[in-house]
Amino acid sequence: MSKVFVSSTLFWGTPLPETLRLVRQNGLAGLELWAQQFFLENFQEAEYLRYVEKYGLESTVHACSWDLNLASANAGIREASVQQVIRSLELASRIGAREVTVHPGHMTMVCWREESVQLLQQSLRRIAAAARSLQMPVSLEIMEKIKKEFVTDPASMEEVTGPLFSFFFYTLDLAHCDSTEEMETFHRTLPRISKLHISNRVGPQYHTPLPDGDYDFRALLPRLKAWDFPMVVEGYDSTAAHEVFTKNIHFLQEQGGIIEHV
């Protein structure tokens, strides 16, 4: 059975003990902890570690990405972006996370692709050096095809990583794919996939609940299970009732063989 994690953004504004209790209570392997959320909500590392150990949960970390750009033409923004990713790596190391998910940068101007590739390569070299020092695996995410994003398929990922292509791991976000055929192609051509981010989409609206969107996850899940990668359920939910999380969990439980009722 593939391990299923959930993004901490599905528990926005929720105290850590309640979040981790719900993760364990619903039979999940662990949490993908958004570093930005950890810092914004002033979570305490000691408390996090206490409950992770209590419930036998695993962790991955999603590096800070909001308002950042590893390929920015603005040197100050680019430097801040690298430092925030390194800060996320350091957090992951302290809490014993499996790996850190990192968003590659995007173009400052859509006509500056070549320049953006060069700047991103510089940033990735520094991140790789920090990852080696901390012995923390980094998984770069294939991004959605929207304006200014340019790392949107295996070929562009190989281009921007250059000689570091075999150093990094990679996260395949299914909501960023434009078809199930593209999912299969990316799975076949992208090496060193470390996990899947799973959520649905409605046209250009990304990360909707699994049963609500353009993709039929009832048909998809057996194929994803056969790929045998860890899966992270993504989305955003700030409701006290955790409505999006609950809808996703009920859907996965109904399919059988993905997660079990606990």
CSV table of N, CA, C and O in Angstrom, one decimal, residues 9-90:
chain,number,residue,atom,x,y,z
A,9,THR,N,-1.6,22.5,4.8
A,9,THR,CA,-2.4,23.6,4.4
A,9,THR,C,-3.9,23.3,4.4
A,9,THR,O,-4.8,24.2,4.4
A,10,LEU,N,-4.2,22.0,4.6
A,10,LEU,CA,-5.6,21.6,4.8
A,10,LEU,C,-6.1,21.8,6.2
A,10,LEU,O,-7.2,21.5,6.5
A,11,PHE,N,-5.2,22.2,7.0
A,11,PHE,CA,-5.5,22.5,8.5
A,11,PHE,C,-5.1,23.9,8.8
A,11,PHE,O,-4.5,24.1,9.9
A,12,TRP,N,-5.3,24.9,7.9
A,12,TRP,CA,-4.8,26.2,8.2
A,12,TRP,C,-5.5,26.8,9.4
A,12,TRP,O,-6.7,26.7,9.5
A,13,GLY,N,-4.7,27.3,10.3
A,13,GLY,CA,-5.3,27.9,11.5
A,13,GLY,C,-5.6,26.9,12.6
A,13,GLY,O,-6.1,27.3,13.7
A,14,THR,N,-5.3,25.7,12.4
A,14,THR,CA,-5.6,24.6,13.4
A,14,THR,C,-4.3,24.3,14.3
A,14,THR,O,-3.2,24.2,13.8
A,15,PRO,N,-4.5,24.2,15.6
A,15,PRO,CA,-3.3,23.9,16.4
A,15,PRO,C,-2.7,22.6,16.0
A,15,PRO,O,-3.4,21.6,15.6
A,16,LEU,N,-1.4,22.5,16.2
A,16,LEU,CA,-0.6,21.3,15.9
A,16,LEU,C,-1.2,20.0,16.5
A,16,LEU,O,-1.3,19.0,15.8
A,17,PRO,N,-1.5,20.0,17.8
A,17,PRO,CA,-2.0,18.7,18.4
A,17,PRO,C,-3.2,18.2,17.6
A,17,PRO,O,-3.3,17.0,17.4
A,18,GLU,N,-4.2,19.1,17.3
A,18,GLU,CA,-5.4,18.7,16.6
A,18,GLU,C,-5.1,18.2,15.2
A,18,GLU,O,-5.6,17.2,14.8
A,19,THR,N,-4.2,18.9,14.5
A,19,THR,CA,-3.8,18.5,13.2
A,19,THR,C,-3.3,17.1,13.2
A,19,THR,O,-3.7,16.2,12.4
A,20,LEU,N,-2.3,16.9,14.0
A,20,LEU,CA,-1.6,15.6,14.0
A,20,LEU,C,-2.5,14.5,14.5
A,20,LEU,O,-2.4,13.3,14.1
A,21,ARG,N,-3.4,14.8,15.5
A,21,ARG,CA,-4.4,13.8,15.9
A,21,ARG,C,-5.3,13.3,14.7
A,21,ARG,O,-5.5,12.1,14.6
A,22,LEU,N,-5.7,14.3,13.9
A,22,LEU,CA,-6.6,14.0,12.8
A,22,LEU,C,-5.8,13.2,11.7
A,22,LEU,O,-6.4,12.3,11.1
A,23,VAL,N,-4.6,13.5,11.5
A,23,VAL,CA,-3.8,12.7,10.6
A,23,VAL,C,-3.7,11.3,11.0
A,23,VAL,O,-3.9,10.3,10.2
A,24,ARG,N,-3.4,11.1,12.3
A,24,ARG,CA,-3.3,9.7,12.8
A,24,ARG,C,-4.6,9.0,12.8
A,24,ARG,O,-4.7,7.8,12.4
A,25,GLN,N,-5.6,9.7,13.3
A,25,GLN,CA,-7.0,9.1,13.4
A,25,GLN,C,-7.5,8.6,12.1
A,25,GLN,O,-8.3,7.7,12.1
A,26,ASN,N,-7.1,9.2,11.0
A,26,ASN,CA,-7.6,8.9,9.7
A,26,ASN,C,-6.7,8.0,8.9
A,26,ASN,O,-6.9,7.8,7.7
A,27,GLY,N,-5.7,7.4,9.6
A,27,GLY,CA,-4.9,6.3,8.9
A,27,GLY,C,-3.9,6.8,8.0
A,27,GLY,O,-3.4,6.0,7.1
A,28,LEU,N,-3.5,8.0,8.0
A,28,LEU,CA,-2.5,8.6,7.1
A,28,LEU,C,-1.1,8.3,7.7
A,28,LEU,O,-0.8,8.2,8.9
A,29,ALA,N,-0.1,8.3,6.7
A,29,ALA,CA,1.3,8.1,7.1
A,29,ALA,C,1.9,9.3,7.8
A,29,ALA,O,2.8,9.1,8.6
A,30,GLY,N,1.5,10.5,7.4
A,30,GLY,CA,2.1,11.6,8.0
A,30,GLY,C,1.7,12.9,7.4
A,30,GLY,O,0.7,13.0,6.6
A,31,LEU,N,2.5,14.0,7.6
A,31,LEU,CA,2.1,15.3,7.2
A,31,LEU,C,3.2,15.9,6.3
A,31,LEU,O,4.4,15.7,6.5
A,32,GLU,N,2.8,16.6,5.2
A,32,GLU,CA,3.7,17.4,4.5
A,32,GLU,C,3.5,18.8,5.1
A,32,GLU,O,2.5,19.5,4.9
A,33,LEU,N,4.5,19.2,5.8
A,33,LEU,CA,4.4,20.5,6.6
A,33,LEU,C,4.9,21.6,5.7
A,33,LEU,O,6.1,21.7,5.3
A,34,TRP,N,4.0,22.6,5.5
A,34,TRP,CA,4.4,23.8,4.8
A,34,TRP,C,5.3,24.7,5.7
A,34,TRP,O,4.8,25.2,6.7
A,35,ALA,N,6.5,24.9,5.3
A,35,ALA,CA,7.4,25.7,6.2
A,35,ALA,C,6.9,27.1,6.4
A,35,ALA,O,7.0,27.6,7.6
A,36,GLN,N,6.3,27.7,5.4
A,36,GLN,CA,5.7,29.0,5.6
A,36,GLN,C,4.7,29.0,6.7
A,36,GLN,O,4.6,30.0,7.5
A,37,GLN,N,3.8,28.0,6.7
A,37,GLN,CA,2.8,27.9,7.7
A,37,GLN,C,3.4,27.7,9.1
A,37,GLN,O,2.9,28.3,10.0
A,38,PHE,N,4.4,26.9,9.1
A,38,PHE,CA,5.1,26.6,10.4
A,38,PHE,C,5.6,27.9,11.0
A,38,PHE,O,5.4,28.2,12.2
A,39,PHE,N,6.2,28.7,10.2
A,39,PHE,CA,6.8,30.0,10.6
A,39,PHE,C,5.7,31.0,10.9
A,39,PHE,O,5.7,31.7,12.0
A,40,LEU,N,4.7,31.1,10.1
A,40,LEU,CA,3.6,32.1,10.2
A,40,LEU,C,2.8,31.9,11.5
A,40,LEU,O,2.4,32.8,12.2
A,41,GLU,N,2.5,30.6,11.7
A,41,GLU,CA,1.6,30.2,12.8
A,41,GLU,C,2.4,30.0,14.1
A,41,GLU,O,1.9,29.5,15.1
A,42,ASN,N,3.7,30.2,14.1
A,42,ASN,CA,4.6,30.1,15.3
A,42,ASN,C,4.5,28.7,15.9
A,42,ASN,O,4.4,28.6,17.1
A,43,PHE,N,4.5,27.7,15.1
A,43,PHE,CA,4.5,26.3,15.6
A,43,PHE,C,5.8,26.1,16.4
A,43,PHE,O,6.9,26.7,16.1
A,44,GLN,N,5.8,25.2,17.3
A,44,GLN,CA,7.0,24.9,18.2
A,44,GLN,C,7.5,23.5,17.8
A,44,GLN,O,6.8,22.6,17.7
A,45,GLU,N,8.8,23.5,17.5
A,45,GLU,CA,9.4,22.3,17.0
A,45,GLU,C,9.3,21.2,18.1
A,45,GLU,O,9.0,20.0,17.7
A,46,ALA,N,9.5,21.5,19.3
A,46,ALA,CA,9.5,20.5,20.4
A,46,ALA,C,8.1,19.9,20.4
A,46,ALA,O,7.9,18.6,20.6
A,47,GLU,N,7.0,20.7,20.3
A,47,GLU,CA,5.7,20.2,20.3
A,47,GLU,C,5.4,19.3,19.1
A,47,GLU,O,4.8,18.2,19.2
A,48,TYR,N,5.9,19.7,18.0
A,48,TYR,CA,5.7,19.0,16.8
A,48,TYR,C,6.3,17.6,16.9
A,48,TYR,O,5.7,16.5,16.6
A,49,LEU,N,7.6,17.6,17.4
A,49,LEU,CA,8.3,16.3,17.5
A,49,LEU,C,7.6,15.4,18.5
A,49,LEU,O,7.6,14.2,18.4
A,50,ARG,N,7.1,16.0,19.6
A,50,ARG,CA,6.4,15.2,20.6
A,50,ARG,C,5.2,14.4,20.1
A,50,ARG,O,5.0,13.2,20.3
A,51,TYR,N,4.4,15.1,19.3
A,51,TYR,CA,3.2,14.5,18.8
A,51,TYR,C,3.5,13.6,17.6
A,51,TYR,O,2.8,12.5,17.4
A,52,VAL,N,4.5,13.9,16.8
A,52,VAL,CA,4.9,13.0,15.7
A,52,VAL,C,5.3,11.7,16.3
A,52,VAL,O,5.0,10.6,15.8
A,53,GLU,N,6.1,11.7,17.4
A,53,GLU,CA,6.6,10.5,18.0
A,53,GLU,C,5.4,9.8,18.7
A,53,GLU,O,5.3,8.5,18.6
A,54,LYS,N,4.5,10.5,19.3
A,54,LYS,CA,3.4,9.9,20.0
A,54,LYS,C,2.5,9.1,19.0
A,54,LYS,O,2.0,8.0,19.3
A,55,TYR,N,2.3,9.7,17.8
A,55,TYR,CA,1.4,9.0,16.9
A,55,TYR,C,2.1,8.2,15.8
A,55,TYR,O,1.4,7.6,15.0
A,56,GLY,N,3.4,8.1,15.8
A,56,GLY,CA,4.2,7.3,14.9
A,56,GLY,C,4.0,7.8,13.5
A,56,GLY,O,3.9,7.0,12.5
A,57,LEU,N,4.1,9.2,13.3
A,57,LEU,CA,3.9,9.8,12.0
A,57,LEU,C,5.3,10.1,11.3
A,57,LEU,O,6.2,10.4,12.0
A,58,GLU,N,5.3,10.2,10.0
A,58,GLU,CA,6.4,10.7,9.2
A,58,GLU,C,6.1,12.1,8.8
A,58,GLU,O,5.0,12.6,8.8
A,59,SER,N,7.2,12.7,8.4
A,59,SER,CA,7.1,14.1,7.9
A,59,SER,C,7.8,14.3,6.6
A,59,SER,O,8.9,13.8,6.4
A,60,THR,N,7.3,15.2,5.7
A,60,THR,CA,8.0,15.8,4.7
A,60,THR,C,7.8,17.3,4.9
A,60,THR,O,6.9,17.7,5.6
A,61,VAL,N,8.6,18.1,4.3
A,61,VAL,CA,8.5,19.6,4.4
A,61,VAL,C,8.3,20.2,3.0
A,61,VAL,O,9.0,19.8,2.1
A,62,HIS,N,7.4,21.1,2.9
A,62,HIS,CA,7.3,21.9,1.7
A,62,HIS,C,8.0,23.2,1.9
A,62,HIS,O,7.6,24.0,2.8
A,63,ALA,N,9.0,23.5,1.2
A,63,ALA,CA,9.8,24.8,1.4
A,63,ALA,C,8.9,26.0,1.2
A,63,ALA,O,8.0,26.0,0.4
A,64,CYS,N,9.3,27.1,1.8
A,64,CYS,CA,8.7,28.4,1.6
A,64,CYS,C,8.7,28.7,0.1
A,64,CYS,O,9.7,28.5,-0.6
A,65,SER,N,7.6,29.2,-0.4
A,65,SER,CA,7.5,29.5,-1.8
A,65,SER,C,6.7,30.8,-2.1
A,65,SER,O,6.9,31.4,-3.2
A,66,TRP,N,5.8,31.1,-1.2
A,66,TRP,CA,5.0,32.3,-1.5
A,66,TRP,C,5.8,33.6,-1.5
A,66,TRP,O,6.7,33.8,-0.6
A,67,ASP,N,5.5,34.4,-2.5
A,67,ASP,CA,6.2,35.7,-2.6
A,67,ASP,C,7.7,35.5,-2.9
A,67,ASP,O,8.5,36.5,-2.8
A,68,LEU,N,8.1,34.4,-3.3
A,68,LEU,CA,9.6,34.1,-3.6
A,68,LEU,C,9.7,33.7,-5.0
A,68,LEU,O,8.8,33.3,-5.7
A,69,ASN,N,11.0,33.8,-5.5
A,69,ASN,CA,11.3,33.4,-6.9
A,69,ASN,C,12.8,33.1,-7.0
A,69,ASN,O,13.6,34.0,-7.0
A,70,LEU,N,13.1,31.8,-7.1
A,70,LEU,CA,14.5,31.4,-7.2
A,70,LEU,C,15.2,31.9,-8.5
A,70,LEU,O,16.4,31.8,-8.7
A,71,ALA,N,14.4,32.3,-9.5
A,71,ALA,CA,14.9,32.8,-10.8
A,71,ALA,C,14.7,34.3,-11.0
A,71,ALA,O,14.8,34.8,-12.1
A,72,SER,N,14.4,35.0,-9.9
A,72,SER,CA,14.1,36.4,-10.0
A,72,SER,C,15.3,37.2,-10.6
A,72,SER,O,16.4,37.0,-10.2
A,73,ALA,N,14.9,38.2,-11.5
A,73,ALA,CA,15.9,39.1,-12.0
A,73,ALA,C,16.4,40.1,-10.9
A,73,ALA,O,17.4,40.7,-11.0
A,74,ASN,N,15.6,40.2,-9.9
A,74,ASN,CA,15.9,41.1,-8.7
A,74,ASN,C,16.8,40.3,-7.8
A,74,ASN,O,16.4,39.3,-7.2
A,75,ALA,N,18.1,40.7,-7.6
A,75,ALA,CA,19.0,40.0,-6.8
A,75,ALA,C,18.6,39.8,-5.4
A,75,ALA,O,18.8,38.8,-4.7
A,76,GLY,N,18.0,40.9,-4.8
A,76,GLY,CA,17.5,40.8,-3.5
A,76,GLY,C,16.4,39.8,-3.3
A,76,GLY,O,16.4,39.0,-2.3
A,77,ILE,N,15.5,39.7,-4.2
A,77,ILE,CA,14.4,38.7,-4.1
A,77,ILE,C,15.0,37.3,-4.3
A,77,ILE,O,14.6,36.4,-3.6
A,78,ARG,N,15.9,37.2,-5.2
A,78,ARG,CA,16.5,35.9,-5.4
A,78,ARG,C,17.3,35.4,-4.2
A,78,ARG,O,17.2,34.2,-3.8
A,79,GLU,N,18.0,36.3,-3.6
A,79,GLU,CA,18.8,35.9,-2.4
A,79,GLU,C,17.9,35.6,-1.3
A,79,GLU,O,18.1,34.6,-0.5
A,80,ALA,N,16.8,36.3,-1.1
A,80,ALA,CA,15.8,36.0,0.0
A,80,ALA,C,15.2,34.7,-0.3
A,80,ALA,O,14.9,33.9,0.7
A,81,SER,N,14.9,34.4,-1.5
A,81,SER,CA,14.3,33.1,-1.9
A,81,SER,C,15.2,31.9,-1.6
A,81,SER,O,14.8,30.9,-1.0
A,82,VAL,N,16.5,32.0,-1.9
A,82,VAL,CA,17.4,31.0,-1.6
A,82,VAL,C,17.5,30.8,-0.1
A,82,VAL,O,17.5,29.7,0.4
A,83,GLN,N,17.6,31.9,0.6
A,83,GLN,CA,17.7,31.8,2.1
A,83,GLN,C,16.5,31.2,2.7
A,83,GLN,O,16.6,30.4,3.7
A,84,GLN,N,15.3,31.5,2.2
A,84,GLN,CA,14.1,30.9,2.8
A,84,GLN,C,14.0,29.4,2.5
A,84,GLN,O,13.5,28.6,3.3
A,85,VAL,N,14.5,29.0,1.3
A,85,VAL,CA,14.6,27.5,1.0
A,85,VAL,C,15.5,26.8,1.9
A,85,VAL,O,15.3,25.8,2.5
A,86,ILE,N,16.7,27.4,2.1
A,86,ILE,CA,17.7,26.9,3.1
A,86,ILE,C,17.1,26.8,4.5
A,86,ILE,O,17.3,25.8,5.2
A,87,ARG,N,16.4,27.9,4.9
A,87,ARG,CA,15.8,27.8,6.2
A,87,ARG,C,14.8,26.7,6.3
A,87,ARG,O,14.7,26.0,7.4
A,88,SER,N,14.1,26.4,5.2
A,88,SER,CA,13.2,25.3,5.2
A,88,SER,C,13.9,23.9,5.3
A,88,SER,O,13.5,23.0,6.0
A,89,LEU,N,15.1,23.8,4.6
A,89,LEU,CA,15.9,22.6,4.8
A,89,LEU,C,16.4,22.4,6.2
A,89,LEU,O,16.4,21.3,6.7
A,90,GLU,N,16.8,23.5,6.8
A,90,GLU,CA,17.2,23.4,8.2
A,90,GLU,C,16.1,22.9,9.1
A,90,GLU,O,16.3,22.1,10.0
